[in-house]
Short mmCIF file of C-alpha atoms and ligand atoms in Angstrom, two decimals:
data_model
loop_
_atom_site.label_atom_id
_atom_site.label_comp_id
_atom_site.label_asym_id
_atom_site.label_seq_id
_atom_site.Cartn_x
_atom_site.Cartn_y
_atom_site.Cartn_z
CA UNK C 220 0.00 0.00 0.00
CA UNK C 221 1.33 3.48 -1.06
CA UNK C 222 0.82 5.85 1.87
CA UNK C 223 3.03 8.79 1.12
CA UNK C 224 2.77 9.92 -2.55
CA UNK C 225 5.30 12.97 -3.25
CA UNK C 226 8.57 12.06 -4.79
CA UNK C 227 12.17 14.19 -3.96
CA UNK C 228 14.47 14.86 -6.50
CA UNK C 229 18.27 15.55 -5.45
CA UNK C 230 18.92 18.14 -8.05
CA UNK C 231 22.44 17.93 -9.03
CA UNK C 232 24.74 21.52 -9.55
CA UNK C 233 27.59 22.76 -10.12
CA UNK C 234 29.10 26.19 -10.40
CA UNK C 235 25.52 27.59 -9.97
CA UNK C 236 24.21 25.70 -12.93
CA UNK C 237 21.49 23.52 -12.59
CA UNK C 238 22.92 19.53 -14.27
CA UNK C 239 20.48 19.16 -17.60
CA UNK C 240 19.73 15.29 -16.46
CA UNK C 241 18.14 16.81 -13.06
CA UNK C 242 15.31 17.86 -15.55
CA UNK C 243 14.83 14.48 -16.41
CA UNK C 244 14.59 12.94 -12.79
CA UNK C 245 12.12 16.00 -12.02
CA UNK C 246 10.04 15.26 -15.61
CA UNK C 247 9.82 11.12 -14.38
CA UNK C 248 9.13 12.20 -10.97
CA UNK C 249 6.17 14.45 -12.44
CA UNK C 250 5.30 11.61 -14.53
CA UNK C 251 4.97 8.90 -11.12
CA UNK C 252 3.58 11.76 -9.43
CA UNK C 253 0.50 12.20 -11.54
CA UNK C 254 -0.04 8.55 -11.71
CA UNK C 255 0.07 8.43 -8.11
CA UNK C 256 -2.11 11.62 -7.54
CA UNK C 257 1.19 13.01 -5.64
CA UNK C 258 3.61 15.77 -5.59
CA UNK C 259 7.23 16.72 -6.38
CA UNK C 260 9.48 18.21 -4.29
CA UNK C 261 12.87 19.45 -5.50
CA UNK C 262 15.94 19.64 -3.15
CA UNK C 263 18.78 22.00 -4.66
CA UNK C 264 22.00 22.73 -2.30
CA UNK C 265 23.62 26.24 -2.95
CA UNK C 266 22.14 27.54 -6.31
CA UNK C 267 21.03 30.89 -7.18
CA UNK C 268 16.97 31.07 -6.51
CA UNK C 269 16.39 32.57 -10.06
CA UNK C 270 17.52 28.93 -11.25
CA UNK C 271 14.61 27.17 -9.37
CA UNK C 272 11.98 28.18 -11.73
CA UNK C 273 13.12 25.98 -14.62
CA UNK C 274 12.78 22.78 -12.18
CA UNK C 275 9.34 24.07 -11.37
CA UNK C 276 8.69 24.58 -15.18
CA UNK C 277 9.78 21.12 -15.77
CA UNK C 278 7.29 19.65 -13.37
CA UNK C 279 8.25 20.35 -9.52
CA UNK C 280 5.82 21.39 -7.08
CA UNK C 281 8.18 22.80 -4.63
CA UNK C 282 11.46 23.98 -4.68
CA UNK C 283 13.67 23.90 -1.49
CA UNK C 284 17.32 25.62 -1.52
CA UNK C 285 19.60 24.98 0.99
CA UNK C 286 21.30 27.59 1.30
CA UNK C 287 25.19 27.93 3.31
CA UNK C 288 28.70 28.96 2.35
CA UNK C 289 30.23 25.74 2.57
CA UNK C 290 27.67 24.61 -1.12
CA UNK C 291 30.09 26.78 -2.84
CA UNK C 292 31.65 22.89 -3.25
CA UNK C 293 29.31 20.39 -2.78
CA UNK C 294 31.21 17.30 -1.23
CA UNK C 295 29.16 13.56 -0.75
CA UNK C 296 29.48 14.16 3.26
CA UNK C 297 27.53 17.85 3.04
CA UNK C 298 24.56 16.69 0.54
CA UNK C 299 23.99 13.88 2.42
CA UNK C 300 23.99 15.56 5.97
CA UNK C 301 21.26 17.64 3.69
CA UNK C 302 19.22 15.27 2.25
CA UNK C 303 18.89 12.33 5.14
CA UNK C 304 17.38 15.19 7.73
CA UNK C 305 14.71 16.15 4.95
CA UNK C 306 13.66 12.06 3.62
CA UNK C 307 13.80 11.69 7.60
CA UNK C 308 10.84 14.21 8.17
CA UNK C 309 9.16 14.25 4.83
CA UNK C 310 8.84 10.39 4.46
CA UNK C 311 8.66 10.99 1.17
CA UNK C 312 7.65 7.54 -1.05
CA UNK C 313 10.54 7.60 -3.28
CA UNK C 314 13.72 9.64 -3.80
CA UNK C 315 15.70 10.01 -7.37
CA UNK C 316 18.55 10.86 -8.43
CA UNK C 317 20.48 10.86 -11.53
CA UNK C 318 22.76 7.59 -12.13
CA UNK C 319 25.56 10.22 -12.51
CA UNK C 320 28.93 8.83 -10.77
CA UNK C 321 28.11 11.37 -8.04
CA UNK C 322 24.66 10.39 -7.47
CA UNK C 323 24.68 6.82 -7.93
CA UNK C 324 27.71 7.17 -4.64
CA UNK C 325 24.94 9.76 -3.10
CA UNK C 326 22.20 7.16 -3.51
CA UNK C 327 23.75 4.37 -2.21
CA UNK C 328 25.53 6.29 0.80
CA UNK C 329 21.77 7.62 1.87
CA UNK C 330 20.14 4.02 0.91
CA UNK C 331 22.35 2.65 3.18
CA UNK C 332 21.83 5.60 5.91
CA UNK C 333 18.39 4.53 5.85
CA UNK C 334 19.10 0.39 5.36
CA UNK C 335 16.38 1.07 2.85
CA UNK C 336 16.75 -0.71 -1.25
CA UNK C 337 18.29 1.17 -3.83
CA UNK C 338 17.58 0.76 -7.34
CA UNK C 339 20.35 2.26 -9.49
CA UNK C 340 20.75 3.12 -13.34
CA UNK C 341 16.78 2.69 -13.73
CA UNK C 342 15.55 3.36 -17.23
CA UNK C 343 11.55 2.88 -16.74
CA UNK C 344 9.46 2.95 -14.18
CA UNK C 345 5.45 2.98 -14.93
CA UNK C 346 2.58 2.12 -12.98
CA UNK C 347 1.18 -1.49 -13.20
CA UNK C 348 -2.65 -2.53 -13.50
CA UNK C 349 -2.97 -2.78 -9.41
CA UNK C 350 -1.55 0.33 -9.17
CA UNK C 351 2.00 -0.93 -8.05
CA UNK C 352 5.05 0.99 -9.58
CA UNK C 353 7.40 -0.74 -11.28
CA UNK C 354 10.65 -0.52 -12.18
CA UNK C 355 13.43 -1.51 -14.90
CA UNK C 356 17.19 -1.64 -14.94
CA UNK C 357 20.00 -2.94 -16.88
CA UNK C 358 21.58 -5.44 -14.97
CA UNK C 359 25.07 -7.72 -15.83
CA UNK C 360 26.48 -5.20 -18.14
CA UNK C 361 23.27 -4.95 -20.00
CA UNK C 362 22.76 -8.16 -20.58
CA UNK C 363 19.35 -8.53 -18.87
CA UNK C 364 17.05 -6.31 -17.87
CA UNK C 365 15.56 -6.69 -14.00
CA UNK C 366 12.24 -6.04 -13.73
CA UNK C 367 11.30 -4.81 -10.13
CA UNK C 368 7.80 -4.13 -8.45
CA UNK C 369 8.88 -1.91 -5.40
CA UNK C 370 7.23 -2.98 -2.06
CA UNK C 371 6.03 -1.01 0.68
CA UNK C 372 5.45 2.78 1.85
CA UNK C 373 9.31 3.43 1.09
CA UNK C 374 11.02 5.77 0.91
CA UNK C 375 12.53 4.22 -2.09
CA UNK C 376 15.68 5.38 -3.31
CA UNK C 377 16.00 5.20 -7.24
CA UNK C 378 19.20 6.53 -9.23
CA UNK C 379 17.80 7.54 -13.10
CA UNK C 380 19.78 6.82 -16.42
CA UNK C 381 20.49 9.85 -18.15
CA UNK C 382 19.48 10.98 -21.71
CA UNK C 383 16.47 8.42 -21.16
CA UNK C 384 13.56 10.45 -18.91
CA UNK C 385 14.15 13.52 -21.43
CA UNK C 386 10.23 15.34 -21.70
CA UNK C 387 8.94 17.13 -24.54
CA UNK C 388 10.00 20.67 -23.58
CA UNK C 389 9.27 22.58 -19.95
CA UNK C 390 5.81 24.43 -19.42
CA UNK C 391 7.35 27.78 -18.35
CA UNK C 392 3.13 28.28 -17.30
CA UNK C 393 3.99 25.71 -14.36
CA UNK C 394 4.35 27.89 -11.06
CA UNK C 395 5.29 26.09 -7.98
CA UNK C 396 6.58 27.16 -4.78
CA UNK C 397 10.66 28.37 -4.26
CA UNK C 398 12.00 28.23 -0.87
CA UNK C 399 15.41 29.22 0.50
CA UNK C 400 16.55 27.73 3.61
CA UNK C 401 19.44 28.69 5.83
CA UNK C 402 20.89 25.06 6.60
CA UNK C 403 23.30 24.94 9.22
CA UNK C 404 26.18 22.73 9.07
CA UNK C 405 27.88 21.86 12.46
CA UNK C 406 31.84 22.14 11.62
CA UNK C 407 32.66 19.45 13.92
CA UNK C 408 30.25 17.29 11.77
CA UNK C 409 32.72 17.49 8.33
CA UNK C 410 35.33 14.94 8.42
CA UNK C 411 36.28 16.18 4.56
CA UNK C 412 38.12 19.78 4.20
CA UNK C 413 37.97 20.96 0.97
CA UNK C 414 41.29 23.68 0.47
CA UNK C 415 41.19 24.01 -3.49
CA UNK C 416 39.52 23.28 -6.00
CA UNK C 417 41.41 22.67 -9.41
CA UNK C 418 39.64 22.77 -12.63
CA UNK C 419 40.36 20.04 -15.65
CA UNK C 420 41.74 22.19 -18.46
CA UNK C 421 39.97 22.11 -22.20
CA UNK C 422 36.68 22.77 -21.04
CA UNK C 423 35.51 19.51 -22.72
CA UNK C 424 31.66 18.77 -22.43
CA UNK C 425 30.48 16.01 -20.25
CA UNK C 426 30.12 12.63 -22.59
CA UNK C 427 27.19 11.65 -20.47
CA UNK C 428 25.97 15.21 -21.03
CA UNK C 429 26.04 15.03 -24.57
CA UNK C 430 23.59 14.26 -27.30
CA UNK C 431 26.36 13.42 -29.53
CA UNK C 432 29.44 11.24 -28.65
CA UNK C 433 32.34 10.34 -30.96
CA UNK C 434 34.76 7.71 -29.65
CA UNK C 435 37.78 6.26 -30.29
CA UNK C 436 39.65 3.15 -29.61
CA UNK C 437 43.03 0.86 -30.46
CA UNK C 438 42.48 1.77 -33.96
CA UNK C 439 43.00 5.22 -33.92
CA UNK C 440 46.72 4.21 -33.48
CA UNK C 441 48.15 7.06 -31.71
CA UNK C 442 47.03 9.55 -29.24
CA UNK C 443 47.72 12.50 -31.90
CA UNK C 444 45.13 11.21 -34.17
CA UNK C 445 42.08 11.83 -31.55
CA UNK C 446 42.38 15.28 -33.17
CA UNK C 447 40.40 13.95 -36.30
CA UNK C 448 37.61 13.03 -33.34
CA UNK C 449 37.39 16.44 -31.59
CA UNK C 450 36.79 17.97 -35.17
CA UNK C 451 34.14 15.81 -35.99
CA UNK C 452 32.62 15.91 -32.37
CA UNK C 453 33.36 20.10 -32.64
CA UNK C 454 30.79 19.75 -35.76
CA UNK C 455 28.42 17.51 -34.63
CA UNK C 456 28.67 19.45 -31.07
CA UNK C 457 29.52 16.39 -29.17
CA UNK C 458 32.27 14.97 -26.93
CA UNK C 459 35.30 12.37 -27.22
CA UNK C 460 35.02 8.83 -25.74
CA UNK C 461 37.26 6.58 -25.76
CA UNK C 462 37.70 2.66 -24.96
CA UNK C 463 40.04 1.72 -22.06
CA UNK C 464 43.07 0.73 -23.48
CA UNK C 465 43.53 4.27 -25.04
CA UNK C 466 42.73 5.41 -21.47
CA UNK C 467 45.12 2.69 -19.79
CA UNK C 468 47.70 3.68 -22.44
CA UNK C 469 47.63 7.70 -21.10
CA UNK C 470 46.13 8.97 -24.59
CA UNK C 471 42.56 10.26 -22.91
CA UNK C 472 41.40 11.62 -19.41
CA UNK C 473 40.13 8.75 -17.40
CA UNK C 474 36.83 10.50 -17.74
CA UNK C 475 36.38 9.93 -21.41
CA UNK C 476 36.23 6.83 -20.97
CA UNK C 477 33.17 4.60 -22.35
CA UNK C 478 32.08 1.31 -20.81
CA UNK C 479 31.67 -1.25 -17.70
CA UNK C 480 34.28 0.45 -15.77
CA UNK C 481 33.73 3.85 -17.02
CA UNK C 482 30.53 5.76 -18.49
CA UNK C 483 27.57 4.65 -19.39
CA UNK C 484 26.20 6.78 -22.11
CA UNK C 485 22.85 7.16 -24.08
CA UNK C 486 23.29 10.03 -26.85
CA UNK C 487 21.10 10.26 -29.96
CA UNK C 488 24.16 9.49 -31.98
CA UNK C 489 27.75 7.24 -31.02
CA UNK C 490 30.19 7.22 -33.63
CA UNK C 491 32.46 4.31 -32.59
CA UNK C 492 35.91 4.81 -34.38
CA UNK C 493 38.74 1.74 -34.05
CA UNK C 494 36.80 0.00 -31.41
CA UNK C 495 36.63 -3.69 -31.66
CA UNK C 496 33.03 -3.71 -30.10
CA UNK C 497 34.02 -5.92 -26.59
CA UNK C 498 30.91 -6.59 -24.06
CA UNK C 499 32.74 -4.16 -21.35
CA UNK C 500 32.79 -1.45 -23.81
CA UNK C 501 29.16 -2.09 -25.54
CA UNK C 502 28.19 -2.27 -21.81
CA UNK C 503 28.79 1.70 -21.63
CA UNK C 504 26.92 2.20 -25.00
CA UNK C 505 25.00 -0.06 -26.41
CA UNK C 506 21.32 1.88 -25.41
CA UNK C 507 22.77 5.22 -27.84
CA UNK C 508 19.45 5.82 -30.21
CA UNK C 509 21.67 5.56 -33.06
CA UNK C 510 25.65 3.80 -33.66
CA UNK C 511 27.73 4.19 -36.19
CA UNK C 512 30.78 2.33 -36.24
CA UNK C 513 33.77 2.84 -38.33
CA UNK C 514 35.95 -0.18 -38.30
CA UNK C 515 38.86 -2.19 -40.62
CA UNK C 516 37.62 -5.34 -39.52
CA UNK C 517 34.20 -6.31 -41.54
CA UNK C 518 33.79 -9.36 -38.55
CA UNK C 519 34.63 -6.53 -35.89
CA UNK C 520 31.88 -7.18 -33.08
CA UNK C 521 30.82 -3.46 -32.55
CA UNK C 522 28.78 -4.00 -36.42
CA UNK C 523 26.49 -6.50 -34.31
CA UNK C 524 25.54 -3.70 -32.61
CA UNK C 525 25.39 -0.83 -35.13
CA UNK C 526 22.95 0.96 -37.13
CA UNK C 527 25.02 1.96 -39.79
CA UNK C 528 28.68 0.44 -40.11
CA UNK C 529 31.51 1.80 -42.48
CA UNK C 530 33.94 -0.80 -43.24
CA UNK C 531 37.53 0.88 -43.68
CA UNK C 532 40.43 2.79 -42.73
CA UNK C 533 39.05 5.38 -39.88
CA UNK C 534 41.76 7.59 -40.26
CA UNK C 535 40.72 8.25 -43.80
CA UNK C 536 36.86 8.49 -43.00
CA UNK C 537 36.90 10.74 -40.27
CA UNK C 538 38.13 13.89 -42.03
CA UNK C 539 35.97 12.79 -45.01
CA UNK C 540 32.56 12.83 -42.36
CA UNK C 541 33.64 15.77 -40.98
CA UNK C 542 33.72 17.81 -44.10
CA UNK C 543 30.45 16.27 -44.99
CA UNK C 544 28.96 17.29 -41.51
CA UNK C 545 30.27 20.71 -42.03
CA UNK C 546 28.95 21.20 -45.17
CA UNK C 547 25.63 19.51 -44.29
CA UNK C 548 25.39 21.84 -40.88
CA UNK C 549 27.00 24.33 -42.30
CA UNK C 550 29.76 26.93 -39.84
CA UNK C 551 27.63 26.94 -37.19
CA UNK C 552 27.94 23.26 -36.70
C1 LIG G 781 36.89 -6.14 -16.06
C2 LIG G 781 37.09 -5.43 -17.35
C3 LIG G 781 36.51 -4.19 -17.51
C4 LIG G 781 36.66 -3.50 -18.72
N1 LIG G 781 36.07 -2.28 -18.88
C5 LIG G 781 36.13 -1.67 -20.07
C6 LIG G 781 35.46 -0.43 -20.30
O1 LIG G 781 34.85 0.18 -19.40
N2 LIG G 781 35.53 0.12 -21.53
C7 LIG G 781 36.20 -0.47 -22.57
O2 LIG G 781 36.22 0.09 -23.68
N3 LIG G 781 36.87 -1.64 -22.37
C8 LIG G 781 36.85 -2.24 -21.16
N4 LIG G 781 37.56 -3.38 -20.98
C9 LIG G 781 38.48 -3.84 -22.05
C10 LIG G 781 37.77 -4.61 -23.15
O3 LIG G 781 37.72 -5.99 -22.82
C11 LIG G 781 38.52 -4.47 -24.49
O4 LIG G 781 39.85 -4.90 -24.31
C12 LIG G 781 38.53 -3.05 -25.02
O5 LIG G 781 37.24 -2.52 -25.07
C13 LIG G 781 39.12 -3.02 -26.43
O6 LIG G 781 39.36 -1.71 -26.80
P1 LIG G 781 39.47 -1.31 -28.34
O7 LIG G 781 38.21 -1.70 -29.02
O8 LIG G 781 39.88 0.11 -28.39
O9 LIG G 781 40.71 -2.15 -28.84
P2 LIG G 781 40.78 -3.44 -29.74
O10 LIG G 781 39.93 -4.53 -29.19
O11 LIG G 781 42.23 -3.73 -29.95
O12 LIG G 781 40.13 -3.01 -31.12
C14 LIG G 781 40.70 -2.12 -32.02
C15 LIG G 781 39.81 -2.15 -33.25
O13 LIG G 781 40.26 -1.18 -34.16
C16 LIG G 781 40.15 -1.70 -35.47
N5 LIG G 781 41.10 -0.92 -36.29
C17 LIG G 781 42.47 -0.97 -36.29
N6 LIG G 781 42.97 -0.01 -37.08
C18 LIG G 781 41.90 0.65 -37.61
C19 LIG G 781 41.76 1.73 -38.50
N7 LIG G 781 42.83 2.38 -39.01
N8 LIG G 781 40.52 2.14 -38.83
C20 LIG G 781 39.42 1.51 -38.35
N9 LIG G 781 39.49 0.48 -37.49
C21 LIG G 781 40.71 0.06 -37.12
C22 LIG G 781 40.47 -3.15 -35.36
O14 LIG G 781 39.89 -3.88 -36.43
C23 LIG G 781 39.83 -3.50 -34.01
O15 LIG G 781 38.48 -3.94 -34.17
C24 LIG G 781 37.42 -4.09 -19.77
C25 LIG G 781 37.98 -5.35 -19.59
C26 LIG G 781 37.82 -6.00 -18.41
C27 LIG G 781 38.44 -7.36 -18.25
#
């Protein structure tokens, strides 16, 4: 039996900028919400309060911002001395987050606060002919899917694929309610300091931000050649992944990379360049709307996969799509 019906979303920021994948845990929340006949509440820790009408726009009913100096850097420790006080006194039904690396840690850390289940990396979650909500996620690398029917008054704790809960477009009619709270902190209750903060150079969008992500693996032979990716991905407006040996072997940040042990991404379009197609790597991509791959090898495994496969030499392609792209998209691409 469902007894509380409003969902919280833990809005992710981040240099007072709202994360675009916290619109899509507040647009499914909205979604459960009105099959339900409940409410969304959105918690938000530091951010300006002119930002909170674009999560009310996108489906919240309230709006609460924590406000102290110590959000100018939002550590695990500080968003979870936030958020357990608040699921604590709202007893709210379920909470979501987005399956980012930081929220799928912020999830479990709270789940386990709680020694309530956790549901991570969940890509539906509907309403069922008795009225019980239920839930899918990709389990063994993708492999399956688990199918789960959650029990109970909660509160459930649910982490949210990105680029899969994307709505239509915010109703900027919506009005909901903003509030800014003064949260104390108690000093003597932060074990983690933070002295400095220091910024990765290049300025390189997110790849599990992006709609488009061009990747590169083995094939590409040499870390000078990823050059011929960031032009296409510059085009297309995308980001760089990469498989793991081209991250074991130095040639791309850690955080491009694609796969089990790295990202899992969802764009509308993966361009997979020199990348043999392995289970750990389709693992990370695999669920992209659309793959092209680009590969030597006509048997290569990531074609099984693919919606359109060039077979060839992707250091001679690349330049060749990019021109194409440019032309097609024209200089503002
Ligand atoms: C526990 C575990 C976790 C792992 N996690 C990950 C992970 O998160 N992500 C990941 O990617 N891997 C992961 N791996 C590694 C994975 O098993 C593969 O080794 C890896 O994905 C292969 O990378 P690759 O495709 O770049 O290289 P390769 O398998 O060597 O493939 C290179 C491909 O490039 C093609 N090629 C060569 N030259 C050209 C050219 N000029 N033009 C076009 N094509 C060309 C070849 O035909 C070949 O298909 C993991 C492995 C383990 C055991």
């Amino acid at each position: 039996m469902i007894v509380s019906k409003k969902i919280l979303v833990f809005v992710e920021s981040g240099e007072n900028a709202i994360k675009p994948f916290a619109f899509e845990a507040i647009h499914a929340a909205r979604i459960l919400a009105d099959a339900l006949g409940g409410s969304v509440d959105a918690l938000c820790l530091g951010i300006e309060k002119s930002l909170a009408d674009s999560l009310v726009h996108w489906g919240a009913d309230s709006v609460k911002i924590f406000v102290n100096p110590l959000f100018e850097t939002i550590t695990l420790e500080k968003a979870l001395l936030s958020i357990e006080p608040l699921v604590n006194e709202q007893k709210p039904y379920a909470v979501f987050f987005s399956a980012t690396t930081y929220g799928k840690e912020l999830s479990a850390s709270l789940s386990a606060k709680l020694n309530v289940g956790l549901l991570t990396d969940c890509v539906s979650i509907d309403l069922g002919k008795q009225g019980e909500v239920l839930v899918r996620r990709p389990v063994y690398a993708g492999k399956a899917i688990s199918h789960v029917t959650l029990q109970g008054s909660g509160p459930h704790i649910l982490s949210l694929r990105q680029n899969v809960f994307r709505g239509p477009s915010p109703d900027i009619s919506r009005i909901g309610k903003v509030k800014l709270i003064d949260f104390k902190i108690p000093d003597d209750r932060l074990v983690l300091k933070i002295r400095e903060v220091v910024r990765e150079s290049g300025g390189q969008m997110d790849v599990t931000e992006a709609r488009v992500v061009v990747s590169g693996g083995l094939g590409m032979q040499k870390p000078e050649n990823f050059i011929l990716l960031e032009d296409l991905a510059q085009v297309l407006r995308g980001a760089v992944g990469a498989s793991r040996p081209v991250v074991d072997n130095g040639w791309r940040n850690y955080s491009n990379q694609i796969g089990q042990t790295g990202r899992t991404v969802q764009p509308d379009l993966y361009i997979a360049c020199g990348i043999s197609g392995s289970v750990q790597h389709l693992a990370g991509m695999s669920a992209a709307k659309c793959i092209i791959a680009i590969n030597k090898d006509p048997n290569a495994p990531i074609f099984s996969v693919a919606d359109y496969g060039i077979i060839g030499d992707a250091l001679e392609i690349l330049p060749l799509l990019t021109e194409e792209f440019r032309k097609v998209l024209g200089s503002s691409g």
